[in-house]
Amino acid sequence: MIEENVKNLLEEVGTNPLGEKVTLVAAVKTQTVEDINRAIRAGITDIGDNHVQEFRDKYDFIEGNPHRHFIGHLQLNKVKYLIGRTYLYQSVDRMELAEEISKRSERAGVMSDCLIQINIGNEESKGGFEYDDGLAAYEKICALPALKVKGLMAMLPISDDEQFLRSLAKKMRELYDKLREKDADIEYLSMGMSGDWKLCVECGSNMVRLGTSIFGPRHYNNT
Ligand SMILES: *Cc1c(COP(=O)(O)O)cnc(C)c1O
């Protein structure tokens, strides 16, 4: 039951051990408009898309005016479809993408907000800046005229080694704190999916992106 899942998760997610409110973003890839609207009626305030085509197809049918996040890999030639409609670009994983979002935002006369995606597990299969390049990426993006950095995003690797996962999550929080010391506008550490969000929140995440635990298994035939 989507409604019950949302109610339970909103209660469970609560605040992290640092006393920060944790924002629950519903990861809506492959979900129907009807199911997304059910989740919103049950209390979801933020939704995150992975695919531009899906985002565009569903955009006008989503009720309740939730914050729209973009959380998937984003091709440069598709940025234009998101400008002015995206609350937070969470998956800024390379400088060219940051530059394109800033350029298009400037042209449209809007400021856009983003998170810097860090490839915390150093995985081939995942995008993102290397951990050690995070600070330099922040400085470079700050120099762009129409894109503001609001924090960091990461996906932990798949692993049974909880100690290892915790060490990575804590490293992310350390980098986040370093940025926050420099910049009062840094406010989001987006880390945690259905399988690992509790661990991530315990280590200082304040934004989780949940799909399966809200909607159940994904409907890949819908896309
Ligand atoms: C799909 C997705 C999620 C949610 O994954 P679940 O395991 O279904 O909770 C979170 N973040 C990103 C970037 C995703 O693509």
Tab-separated table of C-alpha atoms and ligand atoms in Angstrom:
chain	number	residue	atom	x	y	z
A	1	MET	CA	0.000	0.000	0.000
A	2	ILE	CA	1.555	3.239	-1.163
A	3	GLU	CA	-0.362	5.371	1.353
A	4	GLU	CA	0.681	3.227	4.274
A	5	ASN	CA	4.304	3.075	3.100
A	6	VAL	CA	4.458	6.858	2.810
A	7	LYS	CA	2.957	7.429	6.243
A	8	ASN	CA	5.289	4.947	7.898
A	9	LEU	CA	8.369	6.203	6.080
A	10	LEU	CA	7.658	9.869	6.815
A	11	GLU	CA	7.512	8.967	10.496
A	12	GLU	CA	10.553	6.711	10.413
A	13	VAL	CA	12.773	9.048	8.420
A	14	GLY	CA	12.299	11.886	10.921
A	15	THR	CA	15.548	13.569	11.893
A	16	ASN	CA	19.160	12.400	11.763
A	17	PRO	CA	21.369	12.082	14.895
A	18	LEU	CA	22.568	15.667	14.333
A	19	GLY	CA	19.002	16.910	14.754
A	20	GLU	CA	18.539	17.825	11.103
A	21	LYS	CA	15.220	17.144	9.425
A	22	VAL	CA	15.573	14.425	6.790
A	23	THR	CA	13.799	15.159	3.499
A	24	LEU	CA	12.155	12.177	1.843
A	25	VAL	CA	12.326	12.325	-1.946
A	26	ALA	CA	10.178	9.755	-3.756
A	27	ALA	CA	12.159	8.214	-6.630
A	28	VAL	CA	9.426	7.908	-9.245
A	29	LYS	CA	11.107	6.259	-12.237
A	30	THR	CA	8.744	3.828	-14.010
A	31	GLN	CA	5.839	4.656	-11.675
A	32	THR	CA	2.471	5.699	-13.068
A	33	VAL	CA	1.066	9.207	-12.667
A	34	GLU	CA	-1.722	7.689	-10.601
A	35	ASP	CA	0.659	6.058	-8.132
A	36	ILE	CA	2.835	9.163	-7.896
A	37	ASN	CA	-0.246	11.250	-7.112
A	38	ARG	CA	-1.303	8.725	-4.487
A	39	ALA	CA	2.068	9.125	-2.782
A	40	ILE	CA	1.727	12.916	-2.914
A	41	ARG	CA	-1.748	12.810	-1.415
A	42	ALA	CA	-0.330	10.672	1.382
A	43	GLY	CA	2.248	13.353	2.228
A	44	ILE	CA	5.161	13.182	-0.236
A	45	THR	CA	6.436	16.723	-0.883
A	46	ASP	CA	9.426	15.966	-3.114
A	47	ILE	CA	9.723	13.699	-6.160
A	48	GLY	CA	12.814	12.704	-8.139
A	49	ASP	CA	13.007	11.637	-11.774
A	50	ASN	CA	15.730	9.742	-13.601
A	51	HIS	CA	14.638	10.088	-17.207
A	52	VAL	CA	13.903	13.347	-19.009
A	53	GLN	CA	11.299	11.757	-21.257
A	54	GLU	CA	9.351	10.413	-18.276
A	55	PHE	CA	9.713	13.724	-16.475
A	56	ARG	CA	8.231	15.566	-19.477
A	57	ASP	CA	5.447	13.069	-20.146
A	58	LYS	CA	4.181	13.168	-16.579
A	59	TYR	CA	4.990	16.757	-15.659
A	60	ASP	CA	1.563	18.317	-16.203
A	61	PHE	CA	-0.320	15.462	-14.570
A	62	ILE	CA	1.387	15.529	-11.206
A	63	GLU	CA	-0.825	17.048	-8.534
A	64	GLY	CA	-0.025	19.141	-5.497
A	65	ASN	CA	2.981	21.016	-6.864
A	66	PRO	CA	5.753	18.951	-5.237
A	67	HIS	CA	9.411	19.912	-5.454
A	68	ARG	CA	10.840	18.267	-8.606
A	69	HIS	CA	14.296	16.787	-8.284
A	70	PHE	CA	16.355	15.334	-11.087
A	71	ILE	CA	18.359	12.373	-9.810
A	72	GLY	CA	19.463	10.427	-12.898
A	73	HIS	CA	22.291	10.665	-15.382
A	74	LEU	CA	21.597	13.724	-17.502
A	75	GLN	CA	22.673	14.180	-21.128
A	76	LEU	CA	23.750	17.681	-22.080
A	77	ASN	CA	21.266	17.960	-24.962
A	78	LYS	CA	18.341	17.270	-22.613
A	79	VAL	CA	19.115	19.907	-20.010
A	80	LYS	CA	16.960	22.437	-21.848
A	81	TYR	CA	13.786	20.503	-21.040
A	82	LEU	CA	14.373	20.771	-17.302
A	83	ILE	CA	15.265	24.432	-16.949
A	84	GLY	CA	12.902	26.372	-14.711
A	85	ARG	CA	11.042	23.191	-13.751
A	86	THR	CA	13.603	21.571	-11.486
A	87	TYR	CA	13.951	22.361	-7.802
A	88	LEU	CA	17.266	20.568	-7.424
A	89	TYR	CA	19.621	18.965	-9.956
A	90	GLN	CA	20.999	16.244	-7.718
A	91	SER	CA	23.138	14.422	-10.252
A	92	VAL	CA	25.678	17.014	-11.361
A	93	ASP	CA	28.421	14.503	-12.053
A	94	ARG	CA	30.764	16.380	-14.410
A	95	MET	CA	31.771	19.984	-15.139
A	96	GLU	CA	30.257	20.022	-18.639
A	97	LEU	CA	26.850	19.340	-17.143
A	98	ALA	CA	27.209	22.102	-14.550
A	99	GLU	CA	28.241	24.499	-17.311
A	100	GLU	CA	25.282	23.551	-19.498
A	101	ILE	CA	22.754	23.956	-16.659
A	102	SER	CA	24.223	27.332	-15.770
A	103	LYS	CA	24.276	28.504	-19.393
A	104	ARG	CA	20.676	27.484	-20.037
A	105	SER	CA	19.508	28.897	-16.714
A	106	GLU	CA	21.159	32.219	-17.410
A	107	ARG	CA	19.482	32.384	-20.817
A	108	ALA	CA	16.109	31.681	-19.228
A	109	GLY	CA	16.707	34.261	-16.508
A	110	VAL	CA	16.573	31.782	-13.632
A	111	MET	CA	18.989	30.583	-10.947
A	112	SER	CA	19.223	26.811	-10.583
A	113	ASP	CA	20.263	24.772	-7.550
A	114	CYS	CA	22.311	21.601	-7.620
A	115	LEU	CA	24.087	18.938	-5.651
A	116	ILE	CA	27.510	17.667	-6.618
A	117	GLN	CA	27.416	13.922	-7.191
A	118	ILE	CA	30.380	12.105	-5.683
A	119	ASN	CA	31.354	8.607	-6.785
A	120	ILE	CA	32.073	7.573	-3.209
A	121	GLY	CA	32.641	3.898	-4.018
A	122	ASN	CA	34.921	4.669	-6.970
A	123	GLU	CA	32.728	2.501	-9.147
A	124	GLU	CA	33.133	2.238	-12.926
A	125	SER	CA	29.385	1.862	-13.334
A	126	LYS	CA	28.548	5.100	-11.540
A	127	GLY	CA	28.990	8.718	-12.447
A	128	GLY	CA	30.224	11.472	-10.228
A	129	PHE	CA	33.305	13.383	-9.220
A	130	GLU	CA	36.012	11.551	-7.357
A	131	TYR	CA	35.879	12.195	-3.637
A	132	ASP	CA	39.204	14.014	-3.622
A	133	ASP	CA	37.992	16.330	-6.387
A	134	GLY	CA	34.834	17.339	-4.533
A	135	LEU	CA	36.146	20.592	-3.122
A	136	ALA	CA	37.660	21.692	-6.442
A	137	ALA	CA	34.380	20.889	-8.204
A	138	TYR	CA	32.564	23.021	-5.657
A	139	GLU	CA	34.887	25.985	-6.293
A	140	LYS	CA	34.489	25.675	-10.061
A	141	ILE	CA	30.705	25.440	-9.953
A	142	CYS	CA	30.545	28.441	-7.616
A	143	ALA	CA	32.219	30.468	-10.335
A	144	LEU	CA	29.323	29.769	-12.743
A	145	PRO	CA	26.800	32.592	-12.954
A	146	ALA	CA	23.465	30.784	-12.676
A	147	LEU	CA	24.054	27.559	-10.768
A	148	LYS	CA	24.228	27.370	-7.009
A	149	VAL	CA	25.628	24.431	-5.019
A	150	LYS	CA	23.325	23.307	-2.211
A	151	GLY	CA	25.193	20.182	-1.162
A	152	LEU	CA	26.295	16.699	-2.150
A	153	MET	CA	24.726	13.525	-3.495
A	154	ALA	CA	26.095	9.999	-3.384
A	155	MET	CA	25.093	6.403	-3.922
A	156	LEU	CA	26.798	3.813	-1.782
A	157	PRO	CA	28.024	0.642	-3.491
A	158	ILE	CA	26.177	-2.632	-3.043
A	159	SER	CA	27.925	-4.479	-0.241
A	160	ASP	CA	27.204	-6.664	2.786
A	161	ASP	CA	30.069	-5.059	4.666
A	162	GLU	CA	28.254	-2.616	6.900
A	163	GLN	CA	31.433	-1.213	8.433
A	164	PHE	CA	32.729	-0.386	4.979
A	165	LEU	CA	29.456	1.300	3.990
A	166	ARG	CA	29.424	3.321	7.201
A	167	SER	CA	32.979	4.494	6.614
A	168	LEU	CA	32.000	5.746	3.133
A	169	ALA	CA	28.851	7.455	4.414
A	170	LYS	CA	30.843	9.176	7.153
A	171	LYS	CA	33.425	10.356	4.633
A	172	MET	CA	30.588	11.952	2.685
A	173	ARG	CA	29.401	13.742	5.804
A	174	GLU	CA	32.935	15.013	6.439
A	175	LEU	CA	33.136	16.550	2.976
A	176	TYR	CA	29.655	17.996	3.428
A	177	ASP	CA	30.691	19.617	6.719
A	178	LYS	CA	33.790	21.036	5.086
A	179	LEU	CA	31.649	22.712	2.423
A	180	ARG	CA	29.154	23.935	4.970
A	181	GLU	CA	31.894	25.700	6.908
A	182	LYS	CA	32.624	27.731	3.785
A	183	ASP	CA	29.099	28.287	2.589
A	184	ALA	CA	25.908	28.803	4.577
A	185	ASP	CA	23.769	27.821	1.568
A	186	ILE	CA	24.965	24.217	1.728
A	187	GLU	CA	22.058	22.306	3.227
A	188	TYR	CA	21.594	18.889	1.638
A	189	LEU	CA	23.508	15.656	1.906
A	190	SER	CA	21.442	13.369	-0.331
A	191	MET	CA	22.426	9.808	0.425
A	192	GLY	CA	20.309	6.729	1.024
A	193	MET	CA	18.064	4.462	-1.075
A	194	SER	CA	15.602	1.777	-0.045
A	195	GLY	CA	18.288	-0.721	0.945
A	196	ASP	CA	20.638	1.538	2.882
A	197	TRP	CA	18.848	4.707	3.977
A	198	LYS	CA	18.846	3.930	7.702
A	199	LEU	CA	22.590	3.501	7.752
A	200	CYS	CA	23.006	6.688	5.716
A	201	VAL	CA	20.795	8.751	8.039
A	202	GLU	CA	22.676	7.410	11.055
A	203	CYS	CA	25.886	8.667	9.429
A	204	GLY	CA	24.511	12.168	8.829
A	205	SER	CA	22.518	12.123	5.600
A	206	ASN	CA	19.624	14.601	5.600
A	207	MET	CA	17.941	13.629	2.324
A	208	VAL	CA	16.970	10.141	1.189
A	209	ARG	CA	15.684	9.022	-2.217
A	210	LEU	CA	13.321	6.088	-1.926
A	211	GLY	CA	11.603	4.197	-4.722
A	212	THR	CA	10.958	0.546	-3.960
A	213	SER	CA	10.094	1.040	-0.314
A	214	ILE	CA	7.316	3.470	-1.317
A	215	PHE	CA	5.999	1.962	-4.550
A	216	GLY	CA	7.148	-1.654	-4.481
A	217	PRO	CA	8.985	-3.132	-7.468
A	218	ARG	CA	9.504	-0.914	-10.508
A	219	HIS	CA	7.324	-1.267	-13.625
A	220	TYR	CA	9.880	-1.367	-16.373
A	221	ASN	CA	7.228	-2.071	-18.997
A	222	ASN	CA	5.739	1.408	-18.456
A	223	THR	CA	8.692	3.315	-19.827
B	1	LIG	C1	16.094	4.536	-8.390
B	1	LIG	C2	16.929	5.450	-7.601
B	1	LIG	C3	16.738	5.587	-6.224
B	1	LIG	C4	15.742	4.765	-5.431
B	1	LIG	O1	16.100	3.421	-5.449
B	1	LIG	P1	15.305	2.367	-4.522
B	1	LIG	O2	16.317	1.316	-4.246
B	1	LIG	O3	14.169	1.885	-5.330
B	1	LIG	O4	14.874	3.071	-3.303
B	1	LIG	C5	17.526	6.516	-5.554
B	1	LIG	N1	18.438	7.268	-6.194
B	1	LIG	C6	18.652	7.151	-7.515
B	1	LIG	C7	19.669	8.021	-8.144
B	1	LIG	C8	17.908	6.246	-8.251
B	1	LIG	O5	18.142	6.127	-9.551
